[in-house]
Short mmCIF file of N, CA and C in Angstrom, two decimals:
data_model
loop_
_atom_site.label_atom_id
_atom_site.label_comp_id
_atom_site.label_asym_id
_atom_site.label_seq_id
_atom_site.Cartn_x
_atom_site.Cartn_y
_atom_site.Cartn_z
N MET Z 1 84.19 61.97 118.56
CA MET Z 1 85.51 61.50 118.19
C MET Z 1 86.55 62.17 119.05
N ALA Z 2 86.75 61.77 120.27
CA ALA Z 2 87.72 62.40 121.12
C ALA Z 2 89.10 62.26 120.56
N GLY Z 3 89.91 63.34 120.60
CA GLY Z 3 91.26 63.29 120.17
C GLY Z 3 91.42 63.51 118.70
N HIS Z 4 90.35 63.66 117.90
CA HIS Z 4 90.48 63.95 116.46
C HIS Z 4 90.07 65.39 116.21
N ASP Z 5 90.96 66.15 115.64
CA ASP Z 5 90.67 67.54 115.30
C ASP Z 5 90.14 67.55 113.86
N ILE Z 6 89.24 68.48 113.60
CA ILE Z 6 88.76 68.67 112.22
C ILE Z 6 89.74 69.61 111.57
N LYS Z 7 90.25 69.24 110.44
CA LYS Z 7 91.23 70.01 109.73
C LYS Z 7 90.57 71.17 109.04
N ALA Z 8 91.24 72.27 108.95
CA ALA Z 8 90.76 73.46 108.22
C ALA Z 8 90.65 73.12 106.74
N TYR Z 9 89.64 73.62 106.11
CA TYR Z 9 89.42 73.45 104.66
C TYR Z 9 90.20 74.55 103.89
N HIS Z 10 90.97 74.12 102.92
CA HIS Z 10 91.73 75.04 102.07
C HIS Z 10 91.37 74.68 100.64
N PRO Z 11 90.70 75.60 99.92
CA PRO Z 11 90.28 75.31 98.56
C PRO Z 11 91.48 74.98 97.69
N GLY Z 12 91.31 73.96 96.90
CA GLY Z 12 92.37 73.55 95.96
C GLY Z 12 92.20 74.30 94.62
N SER Z 13 92.93 73.85 93.67
CA SER Z 13 92.85 74.51 92.37
C SER Z 13 91.82 73.71 91.53
N GLU Z 14 90.56 73.85 91.93
CA GLU Z 14 89.54 73.15 91.22
C GLU Z 14 89.24 73.83 89.90
N VAL Z 15 88.74 73.08 88.95
CA VAL Z 15 88.39 73.62 87.66
C VAL Z 15 87.12 74.41 87.82
N VAL Z 16 87.11 75.64 87.22
CA VAL Z 16 85.96 76.49 87.33
C VAL Z 16 85.25 76.50 85.98
N SER Z 17 83.94 76.56 86.04
CA SER Z 17 83.16 76.52 84.77
C SER Z 17 83.22 77.90 84.07
N ALA Z 18 82.85 77.86 82.82
CA ALA Z 18 82.94 79.08 82.00
C ALA Z 18 81.99 80.19 82.55
N ASN Z 19 80.96 79.84 83.26
CA ASN Z 19 80.02 80.81 83.77
C ASN Z 19 80.21 81.01 85.26
N SER Z 20 81.46 80.92 85.69
CA SER Z 20 81.78 81.10 87.09
C SER Z 20 81.74 82.59 87.50
N ILE Z 21 81.89 82.80 88.75
CA ILE Z 21 81.92 84.20 89.27
C ILE Z 21 83.12 84.94 88.65
N TRP Z 22 84.24 84.19 88.49
CA TRP Z 22 85.43 84.83 87.98
C TRP Z 22 85.21 85.35 86.56
N THR Z 23 84.64 84.55 85.72
CA THR Z 23 84.34 84.93 84.34
C THR Z 23 83.31 86.01 84.27
N ALA Z 24 82.26 85.86 85.04
CA ALA Z 24 81.18 86.83 85.00
C ALA Z 24 81.55 88.24 85.51
N THR Z 25 82.51 88.32 86.46
CA THR Z 25 82.85 89.58 87.00
C THR Z 25 84.12 90.17 86.44
N GLY Z 26 84.96 89.31 85.87
CA GLY Z 26 86.24 89.79 85.40
C GLY Z 26 87.33 89.83 86.44
N ILE Z 27 87.00 89.45 87.69
CA ILE Z 27 87.93 89.40 88.77
C ILE Z 27 88.96 88.27 88.45
N PRO Z 28 90.23 88.55 88.49
CA PRO Z 28 91.23 87.48 88.23
C PRO Z 28 91.18 86.47 89.47
N GLU Z 29 91.24 85.20 89.13
CA GLU Z 29 91.14 84.20 90.15
C GLU Z 29 92.45 84.03 90.94
N ARG Z 30 93.55 84.04 90.20
CA ARG Z 30 94.91 83.82 90.83
C ARG Z 30 95.94 84.29 89.85
N GLY Z 31 97.20 84.21 90.34
CA GLY Z 31 98.31 84.48 89.44
C GLY Z 31 98.80 85.95 89.52
N PRO Z 32 99.81 86.23 88.67
CA PRO Z 32 100.42 87.60 88.70
C PRO Z 32 99.46 88.73 88.44
N GLN Z 33 98.47 88.52 87.60
CA GLN Z 33 97.50 89.59 87.34
C GLN Z 33 96.73 89.91 88.62
N LEU Z 34 96.30 88.87 89.40
CA LEU Z 34 95.61 89.09 90.61
C LEU Z 34 96.48 89.89 91.59
N ILE Z 35 97.68 89.46 91.78
CA ILE Z 35 98.58 90.10 92.71
C ILE Z 35 98.76 91.59 92.34
N ALA Z 36 98.97 91.85 91.08
CA ALA Z 36 99.20 93.25 90.61
C ALA Z 36 97.89 94.09 90.83
N GLU Z 37 96.77 93.52 90.47
CA GLU Z 37 95.48 94.26 90.56
C GLU Z 37 95.10 94.48 92.05
N VAL Z 38 95.34 93.50 92.93
CA VAL Z 38 95.02 93.74 94.33
C VAL Z 38 95.97 94.84 94.85
N HIS Z 39 97.20 94.77 94.49
CA HIS Z 39 98.17 95.76 94.98
C HIS Z 39 97.79 97.18 94.54
N ASP Z 40 97.38 97.31 93.27
CA ASP Z 40 96.98 98.63 92.73
C ASP Z 40 95.57 99.01 93.16
N GLY Z 41 94.75 98.07 93.62
CA GLY Z 41 93.36 98.33 93.94
C GLY Z 41 92.52 97.92 92.77
N PHE Z 42 91.56 97.05 93.02
CA PHE Z 42 90.66 96.64 91.95
C PHE Z 42 89.85 97.80 91.38
N PRO Z 43 89.57 97.79 90.08
CA PRO Z 43 88.63 98.73 89.58
C PRO Z 43 87.28 98.57 90.22
N ILE Z 44 86.63 99.65 90.45
CA ILE Z 44 85.33 99.61 91.18
C ILE Z 44 84.31 98.75 90.45
N ASN Z 45 84.45 98.56 89.15
CA ASN Z 45 83.47 97.75 88.41
C ASN Z 45 83.48 96.30 88.88
N TYR Z 46 84.58 95.81 89.51
CA TYR Z 46 84.59 94.45 90.02
C TYR Z 46 83.57 94.33 91.15
N LEU Z 47 83.51 95.29 91.98
CA LEU Z 47 82.54 95.29 93.09
C LEU Z 47 81.11 95.34 92.52
N GLU Z 48 80.90 96.22 91.58
CA GLU Z 48 79.61 96.37 90.94
C GLU Z 48 79.21 95.09 90.22
N SER Z 49 80.14 94.44 89.51
CA SER Z 49 79.83 93.22 88.78
C SER Z 49 79.51 92.06 89.74
N LEU Z 50 80.23 91.96 90.81
CA LEU Z 50 79.93 90.86 91.81
C LEU Z 50 78.57 91.13 92.46
N ALA Z 51 78.27 92.40 92.80
CA ALA Z 51 76.96 92.68 93.33
C ALA Z 51 75.88 92.34 92.37
N SER Z 52 76.07 92.68 91.10
CA SER Z 52 75.10 92.41 90.08
C SER Z 52 74.89 90.84 89.95
N GLU Z 53 75.99 90.10 89.97
CA GLU Z 53 75.84 88.63 89.95
C GLU Z 53 75.01 88.09 91.05
N LEU Z 54 75.04 88.77 92.21
CA LEU Z 54 74.36 88.30 93.41
C LEU Z 54 72.95 88.91 93.52
N ASN Z 55 72.64 89.78 92.55
CA ASN Z 55 71.33 90.45 92.52
C ASN Z 55 71.13 91.32 93.79
N ILE Z 56 72.22 91.94 94.21
CA ILE Z 56 72.16 92.92 95.32
C ILE Z 56 72.84 94.21 94.86
N SER Z 57 72.64 95.27 95.61
CA SER Z 57 73.27 96.55 95.19
C SER Z 57 74.70 96.58 95.67
N ALA Z 58 75.46 97.38 94.99
CA ALA Z 58 76.88 97.56 95.39
C ALA Z 58 77.01 98.09 96.81
N PRO Z 59 76.18 99.00 97.30
CA PRO Z 59 76.29 99.40 98.69
C PRO Z 59 76.02 98.27 99.69
N VAL Z 60 75.11 97.35 99.38
CA VAL Z 60 74.84 96.24 100.29
C VAL Z 60 76.08 95.31 100.31
N LEU Z 61 76.61 94.98 99.15
CA LEU Z 61 77.80 94.11 99.13
C LEU Z 61 78.96 94.85 99.88
N ALA Z 62 79.13 96.09 99.59
CA ALA Z 62 80.20 96.82 100.22
C ALA Z 62 80.06 96.81 101.75
N GLY Z 63 78.87 96.94 102.24
CA GLY Z 63 78.59 96.85 103.69
C GLY Z 63 79.01 95.52 104.28
N HIS Z 64 78.68 94.46 103.54
CA HIS Z 64 79.13 93.11 104.00
C HIS Z 64 80.60 92.92 104.00
N LEU Z 65 81.31 93.75 103.22
CA LEU Z 65 82.79 93.65 103.16
C LEU Z 65 83.39 94.62 104.15
N GLY Z 66 82.57 95.31 104.96
CA GLY Z 66 83.07 96.22 105.99
C GLY Z 66 83.38 97.62 105.46
N MET Z 67 82.77 98.01 104.34
CA MET Z 67 83.00 99.33 103.79
C MET Z 67 81.81 100.20 104.06
N SER Z 68 82.05 101.39 104.59
CA SER Z 68 80.95 102.30 104.88
C SER Z 68 80.47 102.98 103.59
N ARG Z 69 79.26 103.55 103.64
CA ARG Z 69 78.71 104.24 102.46
C ARG Z 69 79.60 105.43 101.99
N PRO Z 70 80.08 106.26 103.00
CA PRO Z 70 80.94 107.38 102.52
C PRO Z 70 82.22 106.84 101.84
N THR Z 71 82.79 105.76 102.36
CA THR Z 71 84.01 105.20 101.73
C THR Z 71 83.64 104.65 100.35
N LEU Z 72 82.50 103.97 100.21
CA LEU Z 72 82.08 103.48 98.90
C LEU Z 72 81.89 104.66 97.92
N HIS Z 73 81.32 105.74 98.40
CA HIS Z 73 81.13 106.92 97.57
C HIS Z 73 82.48 107.45 97.08
N ARG Z 74 83.47 107.51 97.97
CA ARG Z 74 84.80 107.98 97.55
C ARG Z 74 85.43 107.00 96.56
N ARG Z 75 85.25 105.70 96.74
CA ARG Z 75 85.79 104.71 95.83
C ARG Z 75 85.14 104.84 94.47
N LEU Z 76 83.83 105.09 94.46
CA LEU Z 76 83.09 105.28 93.20
C LEU Z 76 83.67 106.42 92.44
N LYS Z 77 83.95 107.54 93.12
CA LYS Z 77 84.53 108.71 92.48
C LYS Z 77 85.92 108.44 91.97
N ALA Z 78 86.72 107.74 92.75
CA ALA Z 78 88.12 107.42 92.40
C ALA Z 78 88.19 106.36 91.30
N GLY Z 79 87.20 105.45 91.30
CA GLY Z 79 87.20 104.37 90.34
C GLY Z 79 87.95 103.19 90.74
N ARG Z 80 88.47 103.15 91.97
CA ARG Z 80 89.30 102.01 92.47
C ARG Z 80 89.06 101.77 93.95
N LEU Z 81 89.21 100.48 94.30
CA LEU Z 81 89.16 100.10 95.69
C LEU Z 81 90.62 100.16 96.26
N SER Z 82 90.70 100.18 97.57
CA SER Z 82 92.05 100.11 98.20
C SER Z 82 92.55 98.69 98.10
N THR Z 83 93.80 98.52 98.43
CA THR Z 83 94.39 97.17 98.44
C THR Z 83 93.63 96.24 99.38
N LYS Z 84 93.37 96.75 100.61
CA LYS Z 84 92.63 95.91 101.58
C LYS Z 84 91.19 95.56 101.12
N GLU Z 85 90.55 96.58 100.54
CA GLU Z 85 89.16 96.31 100.05
C GLU Z 85 89.21 95.33 98.89
N SER Z 86 90.22 95.44 98.01
CA SER Z 86 90.36 94.52 96.91
C SER Z 86 90.58 93.10 97.38
N ASP Z 87 91.42 92.97 98.42
CA ASP Z 87 91.69 91.68 99.00
C ASP Z 87 90.44 91.05 99.58
N ARG Z 88 89.59 91.87 100.28
CA ARG Z 88 88.32 91.39 100.82
C ARG Z 88 87.34 91.02 99.74
N LEU Z 89 87.31 91.80 98.68
CA LEU Z 89 86.43 91.43 97.55
C LEU Z 89 86.80 90.13 96.93
N HIS Z 90 88.12 89.92 96.73
CA HIS Z 90 88.59 88.64 96.18
C HIS Z 90 88.25 87.49 97.10
N GLN Z 91 88.44 87.69 98.39
CA GLN Z 91 88.10 86.71 99.41
C GLN Z 91 86.60 86.37 99.31
N ALA Z 92 85.76 87.35 99.16
CA ALA Z 92 84.33 87.11 99.07
C ALA Z 92 84.03 86.30 97.81
N ALA Z 93 84.68 86.62 96.69
CA ALA Z 93 84.43 85.85 95.45
C ALA Z 93 84.87 84.40 95.65
N GLN Z 94 85.97 84.18 96.37
CA GLN Z 94 86.42 82.81 96.67
C GLN Z 94 85.39 82.04 97.50
N VAL Z 95 84.85 82.69 98.50
CA VAL Z 95 83.85 82.06 99.35
C VAL Z 95 82.57 81.73 98.51
N LEU Z 96 82.16 82.67 97.70
CA LEU Z 96 80.97 82.48 96.87
C LEU Z 96 81.22 81.36 95.86
N THR Z 97 82.41 81.25 95.34
CA THR Z 97 82.74 80.18 94.39
C THR Z 97 82.69 78.85 95.14
N SER Z 98 83.20 78.82 96.36
CA SER Z 98 83.19 77.56 97.16
C SER Z 98 81.76 77.18 97.49
N SER Z 99 80.90 78.18 97.84
CA SER Z 99 79.55 77.82 98.22
C SER Z 99 78.76 77.31 96.99
N THR Z 100 79.12 77.87 95.79
CA THR Z 100 78.46 77.38 94.59
C THR Z 100 78.89 75.96 94.33
N GLY Z 101 80.14 75.65 94.58
CA GLY Z 101 80.61 74.28 94.45
C GLY Z 101 79.88 73.33 95.40
N LEU Z 102 79.58 73.83 96.63
CA LEU Z 102 78.89 73.00 97.63
C LEU Z 102 77.52 72.62 97.06
N PHE Z 103 76.90 73.51 96.30
CA PHE Z 103 75.60 73.21 95.72
C PHE Z 103 75.69 72.79 94.24
N GLU Z 104 76.79 72.17 93.87
CA GLU Z 104 77.05 71.61 92.58
C GLU Z 104 76.75 72.59 91.43
N GLY Z 105 77.25 73.79 91.60
CA GLY Z 105 77.08 74.79 90.51
C GLY Z 105 75.79 75.60 90.56
N ASN Z 106 74.92 75.34 91.52
CA ASN Z 106 73.67 76.10 91.61
C ASN Z 106 73.89 77.36 92.38
N GLN Z 107 74.10 78.46 91.63
CA GLN Z 107 74.40 79.74 92.28
C GLN Z 107 73.23 80.23 93.13
N ALA Z 108 71.99 79.99 92.66
CA ALA Z 108 70.82 80.45 93.43
C ALA Z 108 70.75 79.73 94.80
N ALA Z 109 70.98 78.44 94.80
CA ALA Z 109 70.98 77.69 96.04
C ALA Z 109 72.13 78.13 96.95
N ALA Z 110 73.26 78.40 96.36
CA ALA Z 110 74.43 78.87 97.13
C ALA Z 110 74.13 80.22 97.77
N TRP Z 111 73.48 81.10 96.98
CA TRP Z 111 73.16 82.43 97.51
C TRP Z 111 72.18 82.35 98.63
N ILE Z 112 71.15 81.49 98.48
CA ILE Z 112 70.17 81.29 99.58
C ILE Z 112 70.87 80.83 100.86
N TRP Z 113 71.83 79.88 100.67
CA TRP Z 113 72.56 79.37 101.84
C TRP Z 113 73.38 80.50 102.48
N MET Z 114 74.01 81.34 101.65
CA MET Z 114 74.83 82.41 102.15
C MET Z 114 74.01 83.47 102.98
N LEU Z 115 72.73 83.56 102.68
CA LEU Z 115 71.87 84.52 103.37
C LEU Z 115 71.19 83.91 104.61
N ALA Z 116 71.28 82.60 104.81
CA ALA Z 116 70.56 81.91 105.88
C ALA Z 116 71.48 81.79 107.08
N PRO Z 117 70.92 82.02 108.30
CA PRO Z 117 71.70 81.84 109.52
C PRO Z 117 72.17 80.38 109.59
N GLN Z 118 73.42 80.16 110.00
CA GLN Z 118 73.97 78.82 110.07
C GLN Z 118 74.37 78.54 111.52
N LEU Z 119 73.79 77.49 112.11
CA LEU Z 119 74.03 77.15 113.47
C LEU Z 119 75.55 76.94 113.73
N ALA Z 120 76.27 76.32 112.75
CA ALA Z 120 77.66 76.06 112.89
C ALA Z 120 78.56 77.33 112.88
N LEU Z 121 77.91 78.46 112.50
CA LEU Z 121 78.58 79.73 112.53
C LEU Z 121 78.01 80.62 113.67
N GLY Z 122 77.48 79.98 114.67
CA GLY Z 122 76.96 80.72 115.83
C GLY Z 122 75.68 81.44 115.44
N GLY Z 123 74.95 81.00 114.47
CA GLY Z 123 73.72 81.65 114.03
C GLY Z 123 73.92 82.82 113.08
N MET Z 124 75.15 83.08 112.72
CA MET Z 124 75.36 84.16 111.78
C MET Z 124 75.15 83.71 110.34
N ARG Z 125 74.86 84.65 109.48
CA ARG Z 125 74.74 84.34 108.04
C ARG Z 125 76.13 84.42 107.43
N PRO Z 126 76.46 83.49 106.56
CA PRO Z 126 77.79 83.49 105.93
C PRO Z 126 78.15 84.85 105.30
N ILE Z 127 77.16 85.50 104.64
CA ILE Z 127 77.42 86.80 104.00
C ILE Z 127 77.91 87.82 104.95
N GLU Z 128 77.45 87.73 106.23
CA GLU Z 128 77.88 88.69 107.25
C GLU Z 128 79.31 88.53 107.72
N MET Z 129 79.94 87.44 107.36
CA MET Z 129 81.23 87.12 107.85
C MET Z 129 82.35 87.41 106.83
N LEU Z 130 82.01 87.95 105.69
CA LEU Z 130 82.94 88.16 104.61
C LEU Z 130 83.89 89.34 104.75
N GLY Z 131 83.59 90.19 105.79
CA GLY Z 131 84.36 91.41 105.98
C GLY Z 131 85.73 91.18 106.62
N THR Z 132 85.97 89.99 107.17
CA THR Z 132 87.26 89.72 107.79
C THR Z 132 87.79 88.38 107.26
N TYR Z 133 89.10 88.26 107.34
CA TYR Z 133 89.76 87.01 106.94
C TYR Z 133 89.26 85.87 107.82
N VAL Z 134 89.23 86.09 109.12
CA VAL Z 134 88.81 85.08 110.07
C VAL Z 134 87.37 84.61 109.81
N GLY Z 135 86.48 85.53 109.51
CA GLY Z 135 85.10 85.18 109.19
C GLY Z 135 84.99 84.37 107.89
N ALA Z 136 85.70 84.85 106.90
CA ALA Z 136 85.67 84.13 105.59
C ALA Z 136 86.25 82.69 105.73
N GLU Z 137 87.33 82.57 106.56
CA GLU Z 137 87.92 81.29 106.78
C GLU Z 137 86.91 80.35 107.48
N ALA Z 138 86.15 80.90 108.44
CA ALA Z 138 85.19 80.04 109.17
C ALA Z 138 84.11 79.58 108.18
N VAL Z 139 83.72 80.42 107.22
CA VAL Z 139 82.71 80.01 106.22
C VAL Z 139 83.31 78.91 105.32
N ARG Z 140 84.56 79.13 104.88
CA ARG Z 140 85.21 78.15 104.01
C ARG Z 140 85.41 76.80 104.77
N ASP Z 141 85.74 76.89 106.03
CA ASP Z 141 85.84 75.64 106.84
C ASP Z 141 84.56 74.92 106.87
N LEU Z 142 83.48 75.69 107.15
CA LEU Z 142 82.12 75.05 107.18
C LEU Z 142 81.78 74.37 105.84
N ILE Z 143 82.02 75.10 104.75
CA ILE Z 143 81.77 74.55 103.46
C ILE Z 143 82.58 73.25 103.26
N GLY Z 144 83.81 73.26 103.60
CA GLY Z 144 84.61 72.03 103.46
C GLY Z 144 84.08 70.89 104.30
N GLN Z 145 83.66 71.18 105.53
CA GLN Z 145 83.09 70.21 106.39
C GLN Z 145 81.82 69.60 105.80
N LEU Z 146 80.97 70.45 105.24
CA LEU Z 146 79.73 70.01 104.63
C LEU Z 146 79.97 69.15 103.37
N GLU Z 147 80.98 69.58 102.62
CA GLU Z 147 81.37 68.84 101.41
C GLU Z 147 81.88 67.41 101.71
N HIS Z 148 82.51 67.32 102.88
CA HIS Z 148 83.07 66.01 103.28
C HIS Z 148 82.19 65.25 104.28
N GLY Z 149 80.99 65.69 104.42
CA GLY Z 149 80.02 64.95 105.23
C GLY Z 149 80.24 65.01 106.71
N VAL Z 150 81.00 66.02 107.19
CA VAL Z 150 81.23 66.16 108.63
C VAL Z 150 79.98 66.71 109.25
N CYS Z 151 79.50 66.06 110.30
CA CYS Z 151 78.33 66.51 110.97
C CYS Z 151 78.67 67.78 111.77
N VAL Z 152 77.95 68.90 111.40
CA VAL Z 152 78.23 70.16 112.10
C VAL Z 152 76.98 70.63 112.83
#
């Protein structure tokens, strides 16, 4: 389709189920509470809860978010993430929610997809791209394209 650009996918305010990542982890999805908590730094239990939901360890998830083990150790002692780390964790939860939506609520299928190399992402695994805004946006764009039947 020469001359037609694929538009970036921007998640809307879709209805989330009661057993969503947001409910299971306690991470606020949006609104004033989210803004305040990101600013103050999420409690470390949000990272631990999301890792538990994904059946991986907190250090593995932290690594995918660009956090070193010594930094994670300091955050565990302090009980809070930094503002930037909180923002990345929320971004990861958004991507995971979108991938679950791609698989019609099947979190296991979404997680398998997140761990598999994707040709449309240059052979990278979506989970490996969650440490940066640009990487997470690329994953969200791919999810949107797949949801809309765009051949990628």
